[in-house]
Amino acid sequence: MAHTIISKKQLKETYDSYNPYFTEIMKRIVSVLQEKVHLSAQPTYKSRVKSFNSYYKKILRLKSDKLSQTQSIIYLTDIMGIRMICAFLEDINIAVEQLKSIFDIKEVEIKGADKSFSEFGYESIHVLIKIPDELKPELKGEFKNLAAPSDELLCEIQIRTILQDAWAEVEHELIYKTEFSPFDAPLRRKLASLNASLTLADITFQEIRDYQNKLQSELESRRKSFYSIADEMLNENDGEKIAPAQINRVTPFVLGTIDDMLLQAIHAHNEGNLDLAVSIYTKILETVPEKDRNVIAVIRKHRGMAYFAMNDFDSALKDFKISIEFDSKAFRTYYYEGIVYSIKKEYKKAVECFDKSLEINEFQAHTHFRRSVAYYELAEYEKSMNDLDTALRLGLDPAECKTLQQKLTKKLGLSM
């Protein structure tokens, strides 16, 4: 049976009438995504209703029986498109898994994965979601003349990195919209090279991110270990040890570079292999030119903490002081220096170090607490109590302060 093909004008009128409806649905979906998708760096979102011209070109490629006048509108899977733009490659798979927990997923497709390195195009993941009924606007008011949409109304969510999105935008304008495919070999090679460069940049950003995550985990473990040792030496805890962090030692950096050596040293430090840690820190310092002030400050600080763990307090102090010479704003290094002086029972010097640390960053609960302890040892009880109160206001665990608080209350003749 022959069908009368619907006129382009009639189809456009129908399509345009649904445009605000689709726009409202996408607005609601984006709100859900903003609320429920949580990545290391929150993504940004773009949304669009497919233009009528693009829509019409696509349905013309479909079988003609889909263009009969019995159809008020032909639903395509990408009529509604939302782009989720992530900072790092790792965020893409995390986002897909979170989408699976939020929506009814009809399809997940990796676009561009089948292209060779010499072809144009850039990977992205396309996720087709079914529109939940609660996100569909009621068919009244401005939508009262619309027919109820299909139960299988879908929205396509494209998940890309920032660089993938940049390439996609330019490629769409330069190649896709103009149906341009250069025959000139040098021009094709330039485009392929640019595509490869962006891909490499994404991979490199992710490798750096992986390195940062591993390094931060190591640093946090090492910092807790330092505090634990300090507490034990200053008789402020029950001697509980901090377990070394279990961290994957693989890094994207070439073995022997400063970044890789630093991670090796901190890992050795956390594992209790202090001689090896000091050896690696020393090797780094021997290769770093004096103009790299920040690197020297960081390595000296780390080596000082290793010396501290070895009970070599004089070497630790020397490294902390040199570190401060190269970075006078390093409030934690002043704090570490103050800890060493406290252990050596040189409380006036400890207070001076804590003062300098708090001048840079006054919102340090533990530094206020340590200065409070030093003031107590110097019999400056009111100053000690003021610091203790500040530490508590900044969120220090009251249990950590209980012993000192009881001593100060007795000295000042106060009631608990």
Short mmCIF file of C-alpha atoms in Angstrom, two decimals:
data_model
loop_
_atom_site.label_atom_id
_atom_site.label_comp_id
_atom_site.label_asym_id
_atom_site.label_seq_id
_atom_site.Cartn_x
_atom_site.Cartn_y
_atom_site.Cartn_z
CA MET A 1 0.00 0.00 0.00
CA ALA A 2 1.42 3.35 -1.03
CA HIS A 3 1.85 6.11 1.52
CA THR A 4 1.59 9.85 0.96
CA ILE A 5 4.80 11.43 2.19
CA ILE A 6 4.25 14.16 4.72
CA SER A 7 5.26 17.63 3.55
CA LYS A 8 8.45 19.14 4.90
CA LYS A 9 6.55 22.27 5.95
CA GLN A 10 3.98 20.30 7.91
CA LEU A 11 6.67 18.19 9.56
CA LYS A 12 8.62 21.32 10.54
CA GLU A 13 5.56 22.89 12.15
CA THR A 14 4.95 19.74 14.17
CA TYR A 15 8.60 19.43 15.10
CA ASP A 16 8.87 23.07 16.16
CA SER A 17 5.80 22.71 18.37
CA TYR A 18 7.62 19.99 20.36
CA ASN A 19 10.85 21.97 20.70
CA PRO A 20 9.93 23.73 23.99
CA TYR A 21 8.68 20.42 25.39
CA PHE A 22 11.97 18.68 24.63
CA THR A 23 13.91 21.66 25.98
CA GLU A 24 12.06 21.48 29.29
CA ILE A 25 12.76 17.74 29.59
CA MET A 26 16.49 18.32 29.06
CA LYS A 27 16.49 21.11 31.63
CA ARG A 28 15.03 18.68 34.16
CA ILE A 29 17.51 15.94 33.25
CA VAL A 30 20.45 18.33 33.64
CA SER A 31 19.15 19.29 37.11
CA VAL A 32 19.12 15.62 38.08
CA LEU A 33 22.64 15.16 36.71
CA GLN A 34 23.95 18.17 38.59
CA GLU A 35 22.49 16.83 41.81
CA LYS A 36 23.39 13.15 41.51
CA VAL A 37 26.57 12.86 39.42
CA HIS A 38 29.67 13.38 41.54
CA LEU A 39 33.13 13.30 39.99
CA SER A 40 36.53 14.49 41.19
CA ALA A 41 35.91 17.70 39.26
CA GLN A 42 32.25 18.43 38.62
CA PRO A 43 31.35 18.25 34.92
CA THR A 44 29.75 21.01 32.89
CA TYR A 45 26.72 20.44 30.70
CA LYS A 46 25.52 21.51 27.27
CA SER A 47 22.13 20.60 25.85
CA ARG A 48 20.39 21.02 22.51
CA VAL A 49 17.31 19.92 20.65
CA LYS A 50 18.37 18.61 17.26
CA SER A 51 17.86 21.29 14.61
CA PHE A 52 15.03 20.61 12.20
CA ASN A 53 17.35 20.53 9.19
CA SER A 54 19.55 17.89 10.83
CA TYR A 55 16.46 16.02 11.94
CA TYR A 56 14.93 16.11 8.44
CA LYS A 57 18.13 14.95 6.74
CA LYS A 58 18.30 12.02 9.11
CA ILE A 59 14.70 10.86 8.68
CA LEU A 60 15.05 11.06 4.90
CA ARG A 61 17.64 8.32 5.26
CA LEU A 62 15.00 6.14 6.96
CA LYS A 63 12.54 3.94 5.14
CA SER A 64 9.84 5.90 3.35
CA ASP A 65 7.00 4.22 5.27
CA LYS A 66 8.10 6.16 8.33
CA LEU A 67 7.18 9.39 6.55
CA SER A 68 3.47 8.71 6.12
CA GLN A 69 0.95 11.30 7.21
CA THR A 70 -0.14 8.95 9.99
CA GLN A 71 3.04 9.97 11.81
CA SER A 72 2.74 13.20 13.82
CA ILE A 73 6.42 13.12 14.69
CA ILE A 74 9.15 10.57 14.21
CA TYR A 75 11.12 9.98 17.36
CA LEU A 76 14.87 9.69 16.90
CA THR A 77 17.15 8.64 19.70
CA ASP A 78 19.18 11.85 19.47
CA ILE A 79 16.40 14.45 19.21
CA MET A 80 17.45 15.50 22.69
CA GLY A 81 21.18 15.64 23.31
CA ILE A 82 23.01 16.48 26.51
CA ARG A 83 26.77 16.68 26.62
CA MET A 84 28.51 15.97 29.93
CA ILE A 85 31.99 17.47 29.78
CA CYS A 86 34.49 15.98 32.22
CA ALA A 87 37.97 17.05 33.22
CA PHE A 88 39.70 13.67 33.05
CA LEU A 89 39.43 10.40 31.14
CA GLU A 90 38.83 8.45 34.37
CA ASP A 91 35.67 10.49 34.96
CA ILE A 92 33.99 9.09 31.86
CA ASN A 93 33.61 5.52 33.11
CA ILE A 94 32.71 6.74 36.58
CA ALA A 95 29.98 8.91 35.05
CA VAL A 96 28.59 5.99 33.04
CA GLU A 97 28.31 3.86 36.17
CA GLN A 98 26.55 6.66 38.01
CA LEU A 99 24.11 7.15 35.11
CA LYS A 100 23.25 3.45 35.33
CA SER A 101 22.17 3.95 38.93
CA ILE A 102 20.04 7.01 38.07
CA PHE A 103 18.26 6.16 34.80
CA ASP A 104 16.96 3.25 32.79
CA ILE A 105 19.80 2.82 30.27
CA LYS A 106 18.83 1.58 26.82
CA GLU A 107 22.25 1.61 25.19
CA VAL A 108 25.86 2.55 25.79
CA GLU A 109 27.93 3.12 22.67
CA ILE A 110 31.57 4.11 22.27
CA LYS A 111 31.80 6.43 19.27
CA GLY A 112 35.04 6.65 17.33
CA ALA A 113 36.62 3.56 18.88
CA ASP A 114 36.70 1.84 15.50
CA LYS A 115 38.65 4.62 13.78
CA SER A 116 42.33 4.19 13.04
CA PHE A 117 44.86 6.70 14.34
CA SER A 118 45.02 8.34 10.92
CA GLU A 119 41.27 8.97 10.64
CA PHE A 120 39.39 12.00 11.81
CA GLY A 121 37.12 11.76 14.80
CA TYR A 122 37.49 11.53 18.52
CA GLU A 123 36.09 9.05 20.98
CA SER A 124 33.12 9.77 23.20
CA ILE A 125 30.61 7.61 24.99
CA HIS A 126 26.95 7.96 24.09
CA VAL A 127 24.41 6.80 26.64
CA LEU A 128 20.74 6.50 25.70
CA ILE A 129 18.42 6.95 28.65
CA LYS A 130 14.68 6.46 28.88
CA ILE A 131 12.92 9.60 30.12
CA PRO A 132 11.37 8.92 33.53
CA ASP A 133 7.68 9.86 33.70
CA GLU A 134 8.36 12.32 36.52
CA LEU A 135 10.64 14.34 34.23
CA LYS A 136 8.03 14.71 31.48
CA PRO A 137 6.07 17.98 31.64
CA GLU A 138 2.29 17.72 31.89
CA LEU A 139 0.44 18.21 28.62
CA LYS A 140 -1.30 21.40 29.63
CA GLY A 141 -0.63 25.10 29.42
CA GLU A 142 1.84 25.73 26.61
CA PHE A 143 1.98 21.97 25.92
CA LYS A 144 -1.78 21.31 25.87
CA ASN A 145 -1.96 20.85 22.07
CA LEU A 146 0.79 18.23 21.93
CA ALA A 147 0.07 14.56 21.52
CA ALA A 148 1.41 12.32 24.28
CA PRO A 149 5.00 11.39 23.41
CA SER A 150 6.09 7.81 22.93
CA ASP A 151 6.72 5.76 26.05
CA GLU A 152 10.13 5.03 24.58
CA LEU A 153 11.12 8.70 24.37
CA LEU A 154 14.90 8.76 24.78
CA CYS A 155 17.61 11.29 25.46
CA GLU A 156 21.21 10.87 24.37
CA ILE A 157 23.88 11.83 26.89
CA GLN A 158 27.33 12.23 25.37
CA ILE A 159 30.19 11.99 27.85
CA ARG A 160 33.47 13.57 26.80
CA THR A 161 36.53 15.23 28.20
CA ILE A 162 37.14 18.94 27.72
CA LEU A 163 39.57 18.26 24.88
CA GLN A 164 37.27 15.74 23.23
CA ASP A 165 34.51 18.34 23.35
CA ALA A 166 36.73 21.02 21.82
CA TRP A 167 37.64 18.70 18.95
CA ALA A 168 34.01 17.66 18.45
CA GLU A 169 32.86 21.28 18.22
CA VAL A 170 35.48 22.22 15.63
CA GLU A 171 35.11 18.98 13.70
CA HIS A 172 31.34 19.47 13.52
CA GLU A 173 31.76 22.92 11.98
CA LEU A 174 34.75 22.14 9.78
CA ILE A 175 33.98 18.66 8.53
CA TYR A 176 30.58 17.26 9.45
CA LYS A 177 28.32 20.23 8.64
CA THR A 178 30.10 20.91 5.33
CA GLU A 179 30.56 17.24 4.46
CA PHE A 180 34.21 18.16 3.90
CA SER A 181 36.77 15.40 3.57
CA PRO A 182 40.11 16.71 2.31
CA PHE A 183 41.80 14.84 -0.49
CA ASP A 184 45.08 16.68 0.02
CA ALA A 185 47.37 14.26 1.87
CA PRO A 186 49.39 16.91 3.81
CA LEU A 187 46.16 18.49 5.08
CA ARG A 188 44.81 15.10 6.13
CA ARG A 189 48.06 14.38 7.97
CA LYS A 190 47.84 17.73 9.80
CA LEU A 191 44.30 17.00 10.99
CA ALA A 192 45.26 13.48 12.03
CA SER A 193 48.31 14.86 13.86
CA LEU A 194 46.18 17.41 15.70
CA ASN A 195 43.70 14.70 16.68
CA ALA A 196 46.55 12.53 17.96
CA SER A 197 48.01 15.46 19.92
CA LEU A 198 44.71 16.08 21.69
CA THR A 199 44.39 12.38 22.47
CA LEU A 200 47.93 12.34 23.89
CA ALA A 201 47.16 15.47 25.94
CA ASP A 202 44.13 13.76 27.49
CA ILE A 203 46.20 10.69 28.34
CA THR A 204 48.95 12.86 29.83
CA PHE A 205 46.48 14.84 31.94
CA GLN A 206 45.10 11.57 33.27
CA GLU A 207 48.57 10.24 34.04
CA ILE A 208 49.39 13.41 35.96
CA ARG A 209 46.09 13.08 37.82
CA ASP A 210 46.92 9.47 38.71
CA TYR A 211 50.33 10.57 39.95
CA GLN A 212 48.81 13.35 42.05
CA ASN A 213 46.30 10.95 43.61
CA LYS A 214 49.03 8.46 44.50
CA LEU A 215 51.30 11.20 45.81
CA GLN A 216 48.55 12.73 47.94
CA SER A 217 47.74 9.31 49.40
CA GLU A 218 51.40 8.78 50.26
CA LEU A 219 51.70 12.28 51.73
CA GLU A 220 48.61 11.85 53.87
CA SER A 221 49.91 8.54 55.19
CA ARG A 222 53.32 10.05 55.90
CA ARG A 223 51.80 13.10 57.60
CA LYS A 224 49.65 10.94 59.88
CA SER A 225 52.71 8.86 60.71
CA PHE A 226 54.65 12.01 61.64
CA TYR A 227 51.85 13.18 63.92
CA SER A 228 51.60 9.74 65.50
CA ILE A 229 55.32 9.65 66.27
CA ALA A 230 55.18 13.20 67.62
CA ASP A 231 52.21 12.35 69.85
CA GLU A 232 53.97 9.29 71.19
CA MET A 233 57.16 11.23 71.95
CA LEU A 234 55.19 14.00 73.62
CA ASN A 235 53.11 11.49 75.63
CA GLU A 236 49.82 12.71 74.15
CA ASN A 237 48.37 9.39 72.97
CA ASP A 238 48.32 5.70 73.74
CA GLY A 239 51.13 4.91 71.34
CA GLU A 240 48.91 3.56 68.57
CA LYS A 241 50.81 3.32 65.32
CA ILE A 242 49.54 4.47 61.94
CA ALA A 243 49.58 1.62 59.43
CA PRO A 244 51.43 2.33 56.16
CA ALA A 245 49.15 3.08 53.23
CA GLN A 246 48.76 0.34 50.64
CA ILE A 247 49.35 2.30 47.45
CA ASN A 248 50.02 1.20 43.89
CA ARG A 249 53.58 2.25 43.11
CA VAL A 250 53.17 2.41 39.33
CA THR A 251 53.62 5.94 37.99
CA PRO A 252 53.48 7.28 34.44
CA PHE A 253 56.81 9.03 34.84
CA VAL A 254 60.17 7.82 33.61
CA LEU A 255 62.10 6.01 36.31
CA GLY A 256 64.76 8.27 37.72
CA THR A 257 62.90 11.55 37.22
CA ILE A 258 62.37 13.78 40.24
CA ASP A 259 58.64 13.00 40.31
CA ASP A 260 59.18 9.26 40.32
CA MET A 261 62.04 9.43 42.83
CA LEU A 262 59.96 11.58 45.17
CA LEU A 263 57.13 9.06 45.14
CA GLN A 264 59.62 6.23 45.72
CA ALA A 265 61.14 8.07 48.68
CA ILE A 266 57.81 8.87 50.33
CA HIS A 267 56.63 5.30 49.80
CA ALA A 268 59.83 3.98 51.40
CA HIS A 269 59.31 6.46 54.23
CA ASN A 270 55.75 5.22 54.80
CA GLU A 271 56.92 1.60 54.75
CA GLY A 272 59.45 2.40 57.48
CA ASN A 273 62.49 2.04 55.21
CA LEU A 274 63.90 5.35 56.42
CA ASP A 275 67.51 4.83 55.32
CA LEU A 276 66.34 4.26 51.75
CA ALA A 277 64.02 7.28 51.95
CA VAL A 278 66.84 9.55 53.14
CA SER A 279 69.13 8.16 50.44
CA ILE A 280 66.62 8.95 47.68
CA TYR A 281 65.86 12.42 49.08
CA THR A 282 69.59 13.12 49.19
CA LYS A 283 70.06 11.92 45.61
CA ILE A 284 67.31 14.27 44.45
CA LEU A 285 68.91 17.22 46.25
CA GLU A 286 72.25 16.44 44.57
CA THR A 287 70.65 16.76 41.13
CA VAL A 288 68.43 19.82 41.68
CA PRO A 289 69.90 23.22 40.74
CA GLU A 290 69.64 25.89 43.44
CA LYS A 291 67.34 27.99 41.27
CA ASP A 292 64.59 25.36 41.71
CA ARG A 293 63.73 26.78 45.10
CA ASN A 294 60.35 25.12 45.45
CA VAL A 295 61.76 21.65 44.73
CA ILE A 296 64.54 22.11 47.28
CA ALA A 297 62.05 23.33 49.90
CA VAL A 298 59.80 20.32 49.39
CA ILE A 299 62.59 17.71 49.39
CA ARG A 300 64.29 19.24 52.43
CA LYS A 301 60.97 19.16 54.29
CA HIS A 302 60.41 15.49 53.41
CA ARG A 303 63.94 14.49 54.35
CA GLY A 304 63.58 16.39 57.62
CA MET A 305 60.50 14.33 58.43
CA ALA A 306 62.44 11.13 57.68
CA TYR A 307 65.25 12.24 59.98
CA PHE A 308 62.64 13.03 62.62
CA ALA A 309 61.27 9.47 62.37
CA MET A 310 64.86 8.24 62.87
CA ASN A 311 65.16 10.37 66.08
CA ASP A 312 67.89 12.42 64.41
CA PHE A 313 66.42 15.72 65.57
CA ASP A 314 69.42 17.90 64.77
CA SER A 315 69.43 16.78 61.12
CA ALA A 316 65.66 17.21 60.99
CA LEU A 317 65.92 20.78 62.29
CA LYS A 318 68.66 21.60 59.80
CA ASP A 319 66.52 20.39 56.88
CA PHE A 320 63.40 22.19 58.13
CA LYS A 321 65.32 25.47 58.48
CA ILE A 322 66.81 25.22 55.00
CA SER A 323 63.39 24.32 53.62
CA ILE A 324 61.98 27.50 55.17
CA GLU A 325 64.80 29.56 53.64
CA PHE A 326 63.60 28.41 50.22
CA ASP A 327 59.89 28.74 51.03
CA SER A 328 59.10 31.15 53.83
CA LYS A 329 55.33 30.62 53.45
CA ALA A 330 55.42 26.90 54.26
CA PHE A 331 53.37 26.96 57.45
CA ARG A 332 53.54 23.19 57.93
CA THR A 333 57.35 23.25 57.93
CA TYR A 334 57.31 25.84 60.74
CA TYR A 335 54.91 23.52 62.57
CA TYR A 336 57.22 20.52 62.11
CA GLU A 337 60.13 22.61 63.36
CA GLY A 338 58.11 23.55 66.42
CA ILE A 339 57.35 19.91 67.12
CA VAL A 340 61.07 19.07 67.14
CA TYR A 341 61.82 21.92 69.55
CA SER A 342 58.99 20.71 71.79
CA ILE A 343 60.49 17.23 71.91
CA LYS A 344 63.86 18.79 72.72
CA LYS A 345 62.02 20.71 75.49
CA GLU A 346 63.08 24.05 73.98
CA TYR A 347 59.61 25.50 74.42
CA LYS A 348 60.37 29.16 73.71
CA LYS A 349 61.77 28.22 70.30
CA ALA A 350 58.78 25.93 69.77
CA VAL A 351 56.39 28.83 70.44
CA GLU A 352 58.29 31.02 67.98
CA CYS A 353 57.89 28.36 65.26
CA PHE A 354 54.18 27.88 66.03
CA ASP A 355 53.74 31.68 65.95
CA LYS A 356 55.21 31.87 62.46
CA SER A 357 53.08 28.97 61.26
CA LEU A 358 49.89 30.59 62.57
CA GLU A 359 50.82 33.98 61.09
CA ILE A 360 50.64 32.30 57.68
CA ASN A 361 47.58 30.16 58.40
CA GLU A 362 45.70 30.81 61.63
CA PHE A 363 43.16 28.05 61.03
CA GLN A 364 45.30 25.15 62.28
CA ALA A 365 43.75 23.36 65.21
CA HIS A 366 46.76 21.16 65.95
CA THR A 367 49.19 24.07 65.81
CA HIS A 368 47.13 26.00 68.36
CA PHE A 369 47.06 22.86 70.50
CA ARG A 370 50.82 22.36 70.31
CA ARG A 371 51.44 26.00 71.14
CA SER A 372 49.04 25.59 74.06
CA VAL A 373 51.15 22.68 75.34
CA ALA A 374 54.34 24.73 74.95
CA TYR A 375 52.79 27.68 76.81
CA TYR A 376 51.78 25.32 79.60
CA GLU A 377 55.36 24.11 79.95
CA LEU A 378 56.45 27.76 80.12
CA ALA A 379 53.87 28.35 82.90
CA GLU A 380 51.96 30.84 80.72
CA TYR A 381 48.63 29.29 81.60
CA GLU A 382 46.23 31.95 80.29
CA LYS A 383 47.87 31.92 76.86
CA SER A 384 47.76 28.15 76.99
CA MET A 385 44.04 28.15 77.76
CA ASN A 386 43.31 30.65 74.96
CA ASP A 387 45.10 28.46 72.44
CA LEU A 388 43.32 25.37 73.72
CA ASP A 389 39.94 27.08 73.36
CA THR A 390 40.84 28.10 69.80
CA ALA A 391 41.89 24.56 68.93
CA LEU A 392 38.54 23.25 70.17
CA ARG A 393 36.64 25.90 68.19
CA LEU A 394 38.56 24.84 65.07
CA GLY A 395 37.32 21.28 65.49
CA LEU A 396 40.03 19.46 67.42
CA ASP A 397 38.72 16.31 69.08
CA PRO A 398 37.89 17.23 72.71
CA ALA A 399 39.29 13.86 73.81
CA GLU A 400 42.74 14.98 72.63
CA CYS A 401 42.48 18.10 74.79
CA LYS A 402 41.03 16.55 77.95
CA THR A 403 44.29 15.99 79.86
CA LEU A 404 45.67 19.46 79.15
CA GLN A 405 42.30 21.05 79.88
CA GLN A 406 42.20 19.39 83.30
CA LYS A 407 45.72 20.58 84.11
CA LEU A 408 44.93 24.16 83.06
CA THR A 409 41.68 24.21 84.98
CA LYS A 410 43.54 23.24 88.13
CA LYS A 411 46.33 25.79 87.53
CA LEU A 412 43.88 28.62 86.84
CA GLY A 413 41.52 27.64 89.64
CA LEU A 414 38.61 27.18 87.26
CA SER A 415 35.73 24.71 87.39
CA MET A 416 35.11 22.24 84.59
#
